[in-house]
Amino acid sequence: MTGKPKISPSSEQIRAAGVKVTRQRVRVLDALLAARQPLCHGELESQLGGAEAGSRRVIDRVTLYRVLDSLVACGLAMRAVDPRGVFRFSATGAPRQHAGHVHFRCTDCGGVFCLKAEPPPPPALPRGFRLAQVEFDVRGTCAQCGAR
Amino acid sequence: MTGKPKISPSSEQIRAAGVKVTRQRVRVLDALLAARQPLCHGELESQLGGAEAGSRRVIDRVTLYRVLDSLVACGLAMRAVDPRGVFRFSATGAPRQHAGHVHFRCTDCGGVFCLKAEPPPPPALPRGFRLAQVEFDVRGTCAQCGAR
DNA sequence: TCTGCAAATGCAACAATGTTGCATTTGATG
DNA sequence: CATCAAATGCAACATTGTTGCATTTGCAGA
Ligand SMILES: [Mn+2]
Ligand SMILES: [Mn+2]
Ligand SMILES: [Zn+2]
Ligand SMILES: [Zn+2]
């Protein structure tokens, strides 16, 4: 028995994104896909058993950062700062899926909702400035949280 | 000569806010009022001579945090996270000074620059959703960072 | 002007987050 | 299987932010 390579839904996404399919990338993307809200580094680390005392580390802290960076770079994950200044990561499902519309972020539950509105056009920039990304963030409370 | 207490514009604001007028609070609020963009902790520290080698520290790092906290608490300053996840502080002295235009954030140096463009109008929301805040983030590299 | 005291400060220690360098391991390819 | 660039683990470091505690100080009242 050599142990069949596990086929998880994330494996295919990673392969399709054109990067190596590794244990750690699969693990992390699996966690992001299963999560109901964007996860910060610490949450991912403890969920993956990164800091267990006694048992072996499953993933290195730095590797987790680099895996997250790579997932963001190839479009499989999104990164955003939360109001406390920490990065939170979420799976984007199919790459570029969320490029053409505005998102609403619930400040209560942390949920992200897709709106139908198109992102506004970028403004004119001073000389020498180079535009990399525009983000139109709409925040408030979602219907479910507002009902409580 | 006992040294007259310096009267700076910020002294009055601090007194009016109902908290003690201290050297450090005056120093920090002066810096915030003079700044053309929101400043992060490190920028304030080096501007105030907090980490000079050889000469005496002018303000302690922790005191700076606590002074900023107190200024925010009494409404004299505002705190927001930049795209890199660090807090940036600005004086609220001139009220709503940065409300009417879009800001550009340099992903290299973290700097914030005021643009002339007006913020886009908020999009329509699904039923039950309540809008609290819209943020139009324009990111990229500033002229100085792009030149290198 | 002097005194008393709560508030503010400085300093040490700690925690969390994020980065860099380098040696070793591993996934993919032929 | 052999190969090698990419990925990983680990140590070390930087920055940001917090907490506890002893000392200093602003300021109100005597
Ligand atoms: Mn979306
Ligand atoms: Mn941070
Ligand atoms: Zn919600
Ligand atoms: Zn810059």
XYZ file of C-alpha atoms (C1' of nucleotides) and ligand atoms in Angstrom:
360
model
C 0.000 0.000 0.000
C 1.625 3.253 -1.058
C -1.383 5.314 -0.074
C -3.395 6.765 -2.899
C -3.074 10.513 -3.288
C -6.256 11.986 -1.902
C -8.338 13.698 -4.530
C -9.962 16.694 -2.922
C -11.917 19.339 -4.790
C -9.127 21.773 -4.083
C -6.507 19.628 -5.810
C -8.132 20.203 -9.162
C -8.466 23.933 -8.560
C -4.803 24.166 -7.684
C -3.744 22.135 -10.692
C -5.964 24.239 -12.947
C -4.389 27.386 -11.543
C -1.079 26.221 -12.933
C 0.914 25.731 -9.752
C 2.261 22.632 -8.032
C -0.232 20.541 -6.111
C 1.312 20.121 -2.690
C 0.100 18.704 0.604
C 0.193 22.090 2.256
C -1.589 23.994 -0.495
C -4.334 21.382 -0.535
C -4.675 21.470 3.224
C -4.931 25.227 3.372
C -7.312 25.590 0.438
C -9.489 22.822 1.875
C -9.718 24.757 5.116
C -10.572 27.972 3.295
C -13.240 26.250 1.197
C -14.822 24.697 4.289
C -14.814 27.934 6.259
C -17.988 29.950 6.519
C -16.104 33.196 6.950
C -12.697 34.627 6.125
C -9.989 33.176 8.371
C -6.975 34.919 9.814
C -3.545 33.375 10.093
C -3.910 32.309 13.691
C -7.243 30.623 13.088
C -5.844 28.689 10.158
C -2.768 27.688 12.097
C -4.667 26.256 15.018
C -7.267 24.652 12.763
C -4.526 22.874 10.836
C -2.749 21.830 14.011
C 0.199 24.106 13.459
C 0.956 24.829 17.082
C 0.025 21.616 18.840
C 2.088 20.872 21.904
C 3.452 17.360 22.007
C 2.430 16.266 18.564
C 4.353 17.183 15.444
C 3.683 20.401 13.649
C 1.520 19.768 10.604
C 2.451 22.968 8.853
C 5.107 25.530 9.502
C 3.983 29.042 10.338
C 6.059 30.607 7.576
C 4.931 28.004 5.069
C 1.360 28.911 5.898
C 2.094 32.535 5.048
C 3.750 31.525 1.803
C 0.989 29.120 0.840
C -1.590 31.830 1.441
C 0.458 34.258 -0.632
C 0.629 31.768 -3.477
C -3.101 31.061 -3.335
C -3.810 34.785 -3.497
C -1.299 35.230 -6.313
C -2.969 32.610 -8.495
C -6.458 33.850 -7.725
C -7.661 30.959 -5.584
C -7.922 33.072 -2.434
C -8.673 36.641 -1.463
C -6.930 38.692 1.194
C -8.440 41.604 3.093
C -7.655 43.418 6.301
C -10.251 43.298 9.030
C -11.033 46.285 11.259
C -8.423 45.108 13.757
C -5.687 45.208 11.166
C -5.167 41.506 10.579
C -5.324 39.786 7.194
C -8.237 37.471 6.591
C -8.277 34.946 3.778
C -11.151 33.378 1.902
C -11.396 30.980 -1.032
C -12.617 32.559 -4.231
C -13.875 29.283 -5.685
C -13.243 29.773 -9.391
C -10.553 32.302 -10.250
C -11.698 35.767 -11.305
C -15.196 34.886 -10.181
C -15.437 37.946 -7.991
C -13.718 40.476 -10.195
C -16.702 42.132 -11.839
C -18.934 43.129 -8.984
C -19.022 44.887 -5.632
C -18.989 43.085 -2.289
C -20.818 43.766 0.920
C -19.092 42.831 4.144
C -21.110 42.253 7.274
C -19.316 43.770 10.231
C -21.235 41.482 12.578
C -20.701 37.982 11.195
C -17.815 38.742 8.871
C -19.767 37.361 5.918
C -19.087 38.529 2.363
C -21.992 38.995 -0.035
C -21.866 39.629 -3.771
C -23.860 42.616 -5.000
C -25.072 43.190 -8.525
C -23.484 46.593 -8.845
C -20.409 47.008 -11.004
C -17.284 48.464 -9.426
C -16.916 52.207 -10.096
C -14.261 53.317 -12.590
C -10.851 54.229 -11.155
C -10.132 57.944 -10.704
C -7.382 59.876 -12.438
C -4.005 59.637 -10.710
C -1.172 62.160 -10.250
C 1.871 61.851 -12.468
C 4.077 58.871 -11.637
C 1.427 57.005 -9.700
C 0.689 53.483 -10.906
C -2.685 51.863 -10.345
C -2.656 48.245 -9.204
C -6.090 47.640 -7.794
C -9.317 49.363 -6.920
C -11.563 48.020 -4.222
C -15.019 49.288 -3.466
C -15.936 47.999 -0.040
C -19.445 48.328 1.241
C -19.859 47.528 4.906
C -22.734 47.208 7.299
C -24.955 44.480 8.672
C -26.474 41.727 6.543
C -30.176 40.843 6.613
C -29.714 37.894 8.952
C -27.623 39.799 11.482
C -29.901 42.819 11.242
C -32.932 40.704 12.125
C -31.491 39.785 15.491
C 12.350 82.172 34.491
C 10.170 79.161 35.012
C 9.559 78.669 31.285
C 6.223 79.793 29.974
C 3.902 76.978 28.942
C 3.837 76.925 25.140
C 0.422 77.746 23.756
C -0.127 75.659 20.657
C -3.431 75.363 18.830
C -3.678 71.780 20.006
C -3.457 72.717 23.689
C -6.833 74.395 23.539
C -8.384 71.484 21.676
C -7.099 69.077 24.282
C -8.281 71.234 27.156
C -11.672 71.633 25.510
C -11.928 67.882 25.130
C -11.809 67.594 28.897
C -8.571 65.676 29.380
C -5.250 66.688 30.891
C -3.010 68.852 28.738
C 0.312 67.075 28.700
C 3.540 67.563 26.787
C 3.103 64.286 24.956
C -0.503 64.808 23.975
C 0.331 68.262 22.634
C 3.319 66.930 20.720
C 1.365 64.121 19.109
C -1.683 66.193 18.236
C 0.575 68.901 16.794
C 2.156 66.297 14.549
C -1.216 64.969 13.453
C -2.511 68.467 12.708
C 0.566 69.298 10.655
C 0.486 66.044 8.685
C -0.873 66.039 5.158
C -1.892 62.408 5.393
C -2.810 59.878 8.073
C 0.299 58.742 9.932
C 1.121 55.299 11.233
C 2.787 54.607 14.543
C 6.273 54.253 13.114
C 6.067 57.494 11.176
C 4.937 59.381 14.255
C 7.648 57.814 16.357
C 10.476 58.804 14.044
C 8.972 62.238 13.407
C 8.842 62.894 17.131
C 12.369 61.580 17.635
C 11.244 58.516 19.500
C 13.991 56.173 18.366
C 17.003 58.420 18.028
C 20.311 56.731 18.708
C 22.547 58.619 21.109
C 20.116 61.348 22.054
C 17.397 60.879 24.613
C 14.054 59.456 23.658
C 11.469 62.208 23.382
C 8.480 59.947 23.760
C 8.140 56.349 24.780
C 6.735 53.931 22.247
C 4.018 52.695 24.579
C 3.140 56.219 25.641
C 2.665 57.085 21.988
C 0.171 54.242 21.659
C -1.661 55.377 24.768
C -1.674 59.028 23.739
C -3.122 58.055 20.368
C -5.729 55.929 22.098
C -6.714 58.829 24.327
C -6.929 61.254 21.408
C -9.185 58.834 19.560
C -11.249 58.254 22.694
C -11.957 61.954 23.171
C -12.661 62.535 19.498
C -9.576 64.547 18.579
C -8.172 61.856 16.275
C -9.390 59.125 13.972
C -7.995 55.625 13.541
C -8.231 53.463 10.414
C -6.412 50.418 9.078
C -4.464 50.759 5.855
C -4.219 47.976 3.237
C -1.139 46.582 4.943
C -3.005 46.188 8.179
C -1.420 48.965 10.203
C -3.342 51.666 12.025
C -3.139 55.186 10.655
C -4.114 58.215 12.682
C -5.360 61.616 11.617
C -6.513 64.684 13.501
C -10.213 65.373 13.337
C -9.500 69.034 14.114
C -10.618 70.217 10.733
C -13.801 68.207 10.696
C -14.574 66.011 7.711
C -11.388 67.118 6.030
C -10.934 63.816 4.270
C -14.563 62.942 3.696
C -15.106 64.436 0.266
C -12.424 62.816 -1.812
C -10.840 59.479 -2.682
C -7.537 58.273 -1.270
C -4.710 56.424 -2.953
C -2.757 53.953 -0.855
C 0.734 52.937 -1.849
C 1.203 49.209 -1.343
C 4.959 49.733 -1.173
C 5.402 52.383 1.506
C 1.878 52.339 2.931
C 1.472 56.063 2.325
C -1.946 57.630 1.830
C -2.474 60.351 -0.757
C -5.533 62.524 -1.288
C -6.940 62.506 -4.829
C -9.203 65.084 -6.368
C -11.866 62.581 -7.357
C -15.123 62.375 -5.447
C -16.114 59.061 -3.849
C -18.593 57.037 -5.938
C -22.184 56.723 -4.731
C -23.076 53.601 -2.707
C -24.760 50.773 -4.653
C -28.244 49.446 -4.033
C -28.455 46.770 -1.336
C -30.598 43.632 -1.005
C -33.608 43.762 1.264
C -32.726 43.825 4.970
C -29.129 44.910 4.469
C -28.080 48.042 6.306
C -25.302 50.243 5.016
C -22.789 51.542 7.551
C -19.792 52.588 5.501
C -18.451 52.624 1.976
C -14.774 52.655 1.233
C -13.268 53.214 -2.187
C -9.695 52.012 -2.030
C -7.363 52.848 -4.868
C -4.091 51.009 -4.534
C -0.824 50.870 -6.356
C 2.600 52.436 -6.131
C 3.190 56.123 -5.521
C 5.507 58.242 -7.671
C 8.388 58.008 -5.242
C 8.217 54.234 -4.807
C 7.679 53.736 -8.536
C 10.851 55.663 -9.343
C 13.013 53.162 -7.527
C 2.304 78.906 46.637
C 2.097 74.350 48.548
C 0.022 69.575 48.831
C -2.324 65.411 47.429
C -3.661 62.312 44.254
C -5.467 60.425 40.057
C -3.835 60.389 35.578
C -0.076 60.029 32.618
C 4.438 58.400 31.635
C 8.579 55.351 31.153
C 10.354 50.935 31.113
C 10.465 45.894 30.926
C 8.375 42.027 29.273
C 5.362 39.721 26.352
C 2.269 38.431 22.288
C 0.840 38.411 17.545
C 1.793 39.213 12.969
C 4.764 39.343 9.092
C 9.517 38.843 6.584
C 14.079 37.012 5.040
C 17.874 33.666 4.359
C 19.298 29.204 3.766
C 19.553 24.193 3.870
C 16.572 20.266 2.834
C 12.693 17.995 0.784
C 9.450 17.129 -2.809
C 6.286 17.453 -6.993
C 6.371 17.177 -11.751
C 8.607 16.140 -15.960
C 11.158 13.316 -19.173
C 14.507 6.414 -11.923
C 17.032 10.889 -12.374
C 16.703 15.695 -12.278
C 15.828 20.315 -10.781
C 13.065 24.210 -9.789
C 9.692 24.982 -6.530
C 8.110 24.279 -2.027
C 9.010 23.497 2.740
C 10.994 23.755 7.504
C 13.564 26.211 10.664
C 16.092 30.004 12.755
C 16.366 34.653 13.223
C 14.592 39.111 12.905
C 11.289 43.313 12.362
C 7.167 45.714 13.285
C 3.043 46.376 15.601
C 0.360 46.155 19.614
C -0.574 44.964 24.790
C -0.001 44.535 29.914
C 1.949 45.334 34.578
C 4.143 48.213 37.624
C 6.977 51.870 39.598
C 7.674 56.807 39.011
C 6.456 61.351 37.527
C 3.313 65.092 36.648
C -0.875 67.991 35.696
C -4.024 70.287 38.154
C -7.457 71.046 41.642
C -8.061 72.558 46.171
C -6.170 74.170 50.633
Mn -18.399 38.174 -5.161
Mn -0.810 44.101 12.164
Zn -23.970 39.195 8.987
Zn 4.891 54.697 -1.924
